[in-house]
Amino acid sequence: MFILQTMLLKLRVIFGMMHIIHAILCRILPFIRKKPQKIPPITDSLFTFSATALARKIRQREITCYEIVDAYIQRIKKVNPILNAVVDTRFSDAIYEAKICDEQLANGKFNVETLEKEKPLYGVPLTVKECCAVKGCSHTGCSLGYKGVKASCDAVVIKILRNAGAIPVCVTNTPEMCGGFESSNLLYGRSYNPYDTRYTPGGSSGGEGALIGAGASVIGIGSDLAGSIRIPSLYNGIFGHKPTAGIVSNIGHFPYTEDKVFQRLLSIGPMARYAEDLGLLMKVLTSTGDRNLRLDVPVDLRQLKVYYRFNMDETFGTLRVVPEIKDCIQRAVTHFTQYDIRAEELPIEWPTELVEIMLTELLNVKDLPQLLVDANNPMLKKNSVIELMKSLFGLSQHTVQTTFFATMFEMRYPFTESDVSHYTKQGKAIRQKLLDLLGEDGIFIYPTFRRPAVFPELSIYETLNTVFCGIFNTFGFPAVHVPMGLNHKGLPIGVQVIAGPYQDRLCLAVAKEMETAFGGWIPPSISINE
């Protein structure tokens, strides 16, 4: 035990020291950052409709596919110079495909019932995180080592969505090799938060989150290894769902490995401005799977068991949850009293070693994708420690956050094999307790992150605090982020809702209920002409 505590302190001491720098920068950065640039307000009521509603209007011939796709393309062109969220487009192809959809409708190729059943996203524009292959679009991992690479075919999830009628419009920015929680790289640059461009949109689905939050996309696809859908959803004021492990195909994701632990940790899932679209997308994404999630079965909210926690037990090396996030949890819990539900604080001893449990599961990935690829010689094996040192002085082909994570993974620092075994066993025990508690009718309300959006320079200091999301990748549970308004600075706030494996429908039903109660997505700039 003494050895384990020593290993624990190695990690905590490093981040404890980093938090001293973090505290100083938090006080300095607000004064030296430029005044935020406002994104253009939304002036067309078309952007107030969900993808579900737009698909219905298309089927009923109330609006054309061309009108919708073109409107979203024009919106992207307006906001992207400010956000830098888009890395490659297929605007001409999307317009062409929209016109074909309209011609098919005019010629009577499909009736309303067929479209609703077989092509429920017919004519609806879709945006996609760059790491998910869209044929003909950039597929580089946003790494200089893969500059110019285009996807030769669609990822499995994109094929499924296209078959359902969706029209991909563009692909969006990520950290290099999805290795970070701030969407910045040396190939495409940094993305910015639509609510305040001084802040990061998060990562690794940060470009996707920013575009959707800005009202320039109605639905999108992200991926989540340790909060990479949910954290950007928090920062950008939208809904984002991490599905139960293994129910959505990861084939076509980059980086990719057949490693079973990696496959379990990584989940591709939907991001959207409106809660009902998560359900529609999940039905489509799981339509070819072999697991029935009963997504069409209504959820009786009165039969739910509701648990909550305001924070993780504060330990050296982690930062505390801010009051406004705790208030979100309290408001969510209080809301369920109208259903005669008495929410209960999680009756499980929540270990202080959650960070170690999460990190050791990542270290259980034996066949790790190569993160540091040389732009001049892709076959060259780079020394991660040297690249980390070089990146600190701007001398590397890689970002600090990617070299930092590559170093941790390759050195397995600060854990020994016995540490990994100990924390893996501890994680399995906690997971089983949660399984027994939640069952098929329980939800857990918990912070998505400890605070609203952060300055991009501070993201790496917040690394350990991603445990609020990452621990549920470790456990394989479904989790959805739910927006709950804006704070006094105009930044989005909200919580995540977790359920037991294969109970995704509980997450989605609660997200819809909380959207009705708390307003859901709020446009960054409101000026809608009815």
mmCIF file of N, CA, C and O in Angstrom, residues 198-241:
data_model
loop_
_atom_site.group_PDB
_atom_site.id
_atom_site.type_symbol
_atom_site.label_atom_id
_atom_site.label_comp_id
_atom_site.label_asym_id
_atom_site.label_seq_id
_atom_site.Cartn_x
_atom_site.Cartn_y
_atom_site.Cartn_z
ATOM 1 N N ARG A 198 -12.568 33.966 -26.578
ATOM 2 C CA ARG A 198 -11.366 33.876 -25.750
ATOM 3 C C ARG A 198 -11.203 32.470 -25.171
ATOM 4 O O ARG A 198 -10.113 32.103 -24.723
ATOM 5 N N TYR A 199 -12.279 31.695 -25.181
ATOM 6 C CA TYR A 199 -12.275 30.370 -24.563
ATOM 7 C C TYR A 199 -12.190 29.265 -25.610
ATOM 8 O O TYR A 199 -12.510 29.456 -26.785
ATOM 9 N N THR A 200 -11.779 28.085 -25.152
ATOM 10 C CA THR A 200 -11.713 26.932 -26.042
ATOM 11 C C THR A 200 -13.097 26.301 -26.213
ATOM 12 O O THR A 200 -13.912 26.330 -25.280
ATOM 13 N N PRO A 201 -13.365 25.696 -27.374
ATOM 14 C CA PRO A 201 -14.582 24.904 -27.536
ATOM 15 C C PRO A 201 -14.409 23.490 -27.004
ATOM 16 O O PRO A 201 -15.315 22.664 -27.107
ATOM 17 N N GLY A 202 -13.217 23.208 -26.433
ATOM 18 C CA GLY A 202 -12.971 21.878 -25.888
ATOM 19 C C GLY A 202 -12.421 20.925 -26.931
ATOM 20 O O GLY A 202 -12.117 21.299 -28.060
ATOM 21 N N GLY A 203 -12.304 19.675 -26.535
ATOM 22 C CA GLY A 203 -11.801 18.658 -27.421
ATOM 23 C C GLY A 203 -12.143 17.274 -26.884
ATOM 24 O O GLY A 203 -12.582 17.156 -25.749
ATOM 25 N N SER A 204 -12.010 16.248 -27.691
ATOM 26 C CA SER A 204 -11.427 16.445 -29.000
ATOM 27 C C SER A 204 -12.463 16.782 -30.079
ATOM 28 O O SER A 204 -12.093 17.129 -31.196
ATOM 29 N N SER A 205 -13.748 16.725 -29.755
ATOM 30 C CA SER A 205 -14.786 17.084 -30.738
ATOM 31 C C SER A 205 -15.097 18.580 -30.664
ATOM 32 O O SER A 205 -16.252 18.980 -30.737
ATOM 33 N N GLY A 206 -14.040 19.397 -30.520
ATOM 34 C CA GLY A 206 -14.234 20.824 -30.276
ATOM 35 C C GLY A 206 -14.741 21.598 -31.477
ATOM 36 O O GLY A 206 -15.620 22.456 -31.344
ATOM 37 N N GLY A 207 -14.197 21.325 -32.663
ATOM 38 C CA GLY A 207 -14.688 22.010 -33.856
ATOM 39 C C GLY A 207 -16.142 21.684 -34.116
ATOM 40 O O GLY A 207 -16.944 22.555 -34.474
ATOM 41 N N GLU A 208 -16.491 20.425 -33.913
ATOM 42 C CA GLU A 208 -17.874 19.983 -34.099
ATOM 43 C C GLU A 208 -18.798 20.682 -33.107
ATOM 44 O O GLU A 208 -19.866 21.190 -33.469
ATOM 45 N N GLY A 209 -18.385 20.716 -31.836
ATOM 46 C CA GLY A 209 -19.195 21.374 -30.822
ATOM 47 C C GLY A 209 -19.379 22.844 -31.113
ATOM 48 O O GLY A 209 -20.483 23.391 -30.961
ATOM 49 N N ALA A 210 -18.303 23.524 -31.536
ATOM 50 C CA ALA A 210 -18.377 24.957 -31.826
ATOM 51 C C ALA A 210 -19.331 25.250 -32.966
ATOM 52 O O ALA A 210 -20.131 26.197 -32.908
ATOM 53 N N LEU A 211 -19.278 24.440 -34.024
ATOM 54 C CA LEU A 211 -20.131 24.669 -35.196
ATOM 55 C C LEU A 211 -21.600 24.467 -34.850
ATOM 56 O O LEU A 211 -22.467 25.261 -35.242
ATOM 57 N N ILE A 212 -21.895 23.410 -34.087
ATOM 58 C CA ILE A 212 -23.275 23.148 -33.693
ATOM 59 C C ILE A 212 -23.765 24.227 -32.729
ATOM 60 O O ILE A 212 -24.865 24.756 -32.874
ATOM 61 N N GLY A 213 -22.936 24.571 -31.741
ATOM 62 C CA GLY A 213 -23.322 25.596 -30.776
ATOM 63 C C GLY A 213 -23.576 26.942 -31.414
ATOM 64 O O GLY A 213 -24.417 27.719 -30.949
ATOM 65 N N ALA A 214 -22.873 27.232 -32.519
ATOM 66 C CA ALA A 214 -23.036 28.506 -33.220
ATOM 67 C C ALA A 214 -24.272 28.524 -34.106
ATOM 68 O O ALA A 214 -24.570 29.550 -34.734
ATOM 69 N N GLY A 215 -24.989 27.405 -34.164
ATOM 70 C CA GLY A 215 -26.177 27.333 -35.022
ATOM 71 C C GLY A 215 -25.834 27.111 -36.476
ATOM 72 O O GLY A 215 -26.666 27.324 -37.363
ATOM 73 N N ALA A 216 -24.604 26.653 -36.777
ATOM 74 C CA ALA A 216 -24.179 26.416 -38.151
ATOM 75 C C ALA A 216 -24.263 24.947 -38.534
ATOM 76 O O ALA A 216 -23.869 24.566 -39.631
ATOM 77 N N SER A 217 -24.740 24.125 -37.626
ATOM 78 C CA SER A 217 -25.009 22.717 -37.885
ATOM 79 C C SER A 217 -26.137 22.305 -36.959
ATOM 80 O O SER A 217 -26.229 22.807 -35.833
ATOM 81 N N VAL A 218 -26.983 21.406 -37.435
ATOM 82 C CA VAL A 218 -28.098 20.971 -36.588
ATOM 83 C C VAL A 218 -27.789 19.648 -35.907
ATOM 84 O O VAL A 218 -28.193 19.411 -34.764
ATOM 85 N N ILE A 219 -27.041 18.771 -36.589
ATOM 86 C CA ILE A 219 -26.615 17.498 -35.999
ATOM 87 C C ILE A 219 -25.185 17.201 -36.435
ATOM 88 O O ILE A 219 -24.758 17.605 -37.520
ATOM 89 N N GLY A 220 -24.458 16.486 -35.572
ATOM 90 C CA GLY A 220 -23.092 16.143 -35.907
ATOM 91 C C GLY A 220 -22.674 14.835 -35.269
ATOM 92 O O GLY A 220 -23.371 14.283 -34.419
ATOM 93 N N ILE A 221 -21.500 14.365 -35.685
ATOM 94 C CA ILE A 221 -20.929 13.130 -35.151
ATOM 95 C C ILE A 221 -19.593 13.453 -34.497
ATOM 96 O O ILE A 221 -18.731 14.105 -35.085
ATOM 97 N N GLY A 222 -19.439 12.976 -33.250
ATOM 98 C CA GLY A 222 -18.187 13.127 -32.525
ATOM 99 C C GLY A 222 -17.720 11.774 -32.031
ATOM 100 O O GLY A 222 -18.354 10.743 -32.294
ATOM 101 N N SER A 223 -16.603 11.767 -31.314
ATOM 102 C CA SER A 223 -16.123 10.528 -30.698
ATOM 103 C C SER A 223 -15.617 10.855 -29.313
ATOM 104 O O SER A 223 -15.197 11.980 -29.027
ATOM 105 N N ASP A 224 -15.649 9.858 -28.427
ATOM 106 C CA ASP A 224 -15.431 10.092 -27.002
ATOM 107 C C ASP A 224 -14.585 8.980 -26.419
ATOM 108 O O ASP A 224 -15.023 7.840 -26.327
ATOM 109 N N LEU A 225 -13.342 9.318 -26.014
ATOM 110 C CA LEU A 225 -12.449 8.358 -25.372
ATOM 111 C C LEU A 225 -12.356 8.611 -23.870
ATOM 112 O O LEU A 225 -12.174 7.688 -23.098
ATOM 113 N N ALA A 226 -12.506 9.894 -23.493
ATOM 114 C CA ALA A 226 -12.462 10.254 -22.069
ATOM 115 C C ALA A 226 -13.208 11.565 -21.851
ATOM 116 O O ALA A 226 -12.765 12.417 -21.094
ATOM 117 N N GLY A 227 -14.340 11.701 -22.548
ATOM 118 C CA GLY A 227 -15.134 12.921 -22.416
ATOM 119 C C GLY A 227 -15.135 13.787 -23.655
ATOM 120 O O GLY A 227 -15.628 14.916 -23.631
ATOM 121 N N SER A 228 -14.623 13.275 -24.776
ATOM 122 C CA SER A 228 -14.410 14.094 -25.967
ATOM 123 C C SER A 228 -15.672 14.495 -26.722
ATOM 124 O O SER A 228 -15.609 15.333 -27.620
ATOM 125 N N ILE A 229 -16.817 13.923 -26.382
ATOM 126 C CA ILE A 229 -18.114 14.420 -26.862
ATOM 127 C C ILE A 229 -18.733 15.321 -25.801
ATOM 128 O O ILE A 229 -19.202 16.427 -26.089
ATOM 129 N N ARG A 230 -18.719 14.861 -24.560
ATOM 130 C CA ARG A 230 -19.465 15.543 -23.503
ATOM 131 C C ARG A 230 -18.844 16.862 -23.067
ATOM 132 O O ARG A 230 -19.564 17.848 -22.839
ATOM 133 N N ILE A 231 -17.518 16.939 -22.982
ATOM 134 C CA ILE A 231 -16.880 18.187 -22.565
ATOM 135 C C ILE A 231 -17.095 19.293 -23.606
ATOM 136 O O ILE A 231 -17.504 20.403 -23.250
ATOM 137 N N PRO A 232 -16.874 19.045 -24.915
ATOM 138 C CA PRO A 232 -17.221 20.070 -25.902
ATOM 139 C C PRO A 232 -18.713 20.415 -25.908
ATOM 140 O O PRO A 232 -19.085 21.553 -26.194
ATOM 141 N N SER A 233 -19.555 19.452 -25.596
ATOM 142 C CA SER A 233 -20.996 19.746 -25.528
ATOM 143 C C SER A 233 -21.283 20.717 -24.394
ATOM 144 O O SER A 233 -22.108 21.633 -24.539
ATOM 145 N N LEU A 234 -20.623 20.537 -23.257
ATOM 146 C CA LEU A 234 -20.747 21.497 -22.162
ATOM 147 C C LEU A 234 -20.258 22.869 -22.594
ATOM 148 O O LEU A 234 -20.975 23.872 -22.452
ATOM 149 N N TYR A 235 -19.055 22.941 -23.115
ATOM 150 C CA TYR A 235 -18.448 24.227 -23.466
ATOM 151 C C TYR A 235 -19.258 24.991 -24.512
ATOM 152 O O TYR A 235 -19.230 26.226 -24.525
ATOM 153 N N ASN A 236 -19.941 24.254 -25.397
ATOM 154 C CA ASN A 236 -20.648 24.891 -26.520
ATOM 155 C C ASN A 236 -22.164 24.878 -26.379
ATOM 156 O O ASN A 236 -22.881 25.205 -27.317
ATOM 157 N N GLY A 237 -22.657 24.481 -25.206
ATOM 158 C CA GLY A 237 -24.076 24.619 -24.900
ATOM 159 C C GLY A 237 -25.009 23.706 -25.646
ATOM 160 O O GLY A 237 -26.174 24.058 -25.874
ATOM 161 N N ILE A 238 -24.554 22.501 -26.009
ATOM 162 C CA ILE A 238 -25.378 21.590 -26.796
ATOM 163 C C ILE A 238 -25.523 20.245 -26.090
ATOM 164 O O ILE A 238 -24.977 20.020 -25.021
ATOM 165 N N PHE A 239 -26.277 19.345 -26.716
ATOM 166 C CA PHE A 239 -26.433 17.981 -26.218
ATOM 167 C C PHE A 239 -25.396 17.071 -26.886
ATOM 168 O O PHE A 239 -25.117 17.202 -28.083
ATOM 169 N N GLY A 240 -24.840 16.142 -26.108
ATOM 170 C CA GLY A 240 -23.903 15.178 -26.674
ATOM 171 C C GLY A 240 -24.013 13.860 -25.937
ATOM 172 O O GLY A 240 -23.996 13.839 -24.705
ATOM 173 N N HIS A 241 -24.112 12.769 -26.685
ATOM 174 C CA HIS A 241 -24.330 11.454 -26.065
ATOM 175 C C HIS A 241 -23.176 10.507 -26.357
ATOM 176 O O HIS A 241 -22.824 10.273 -27.516
#
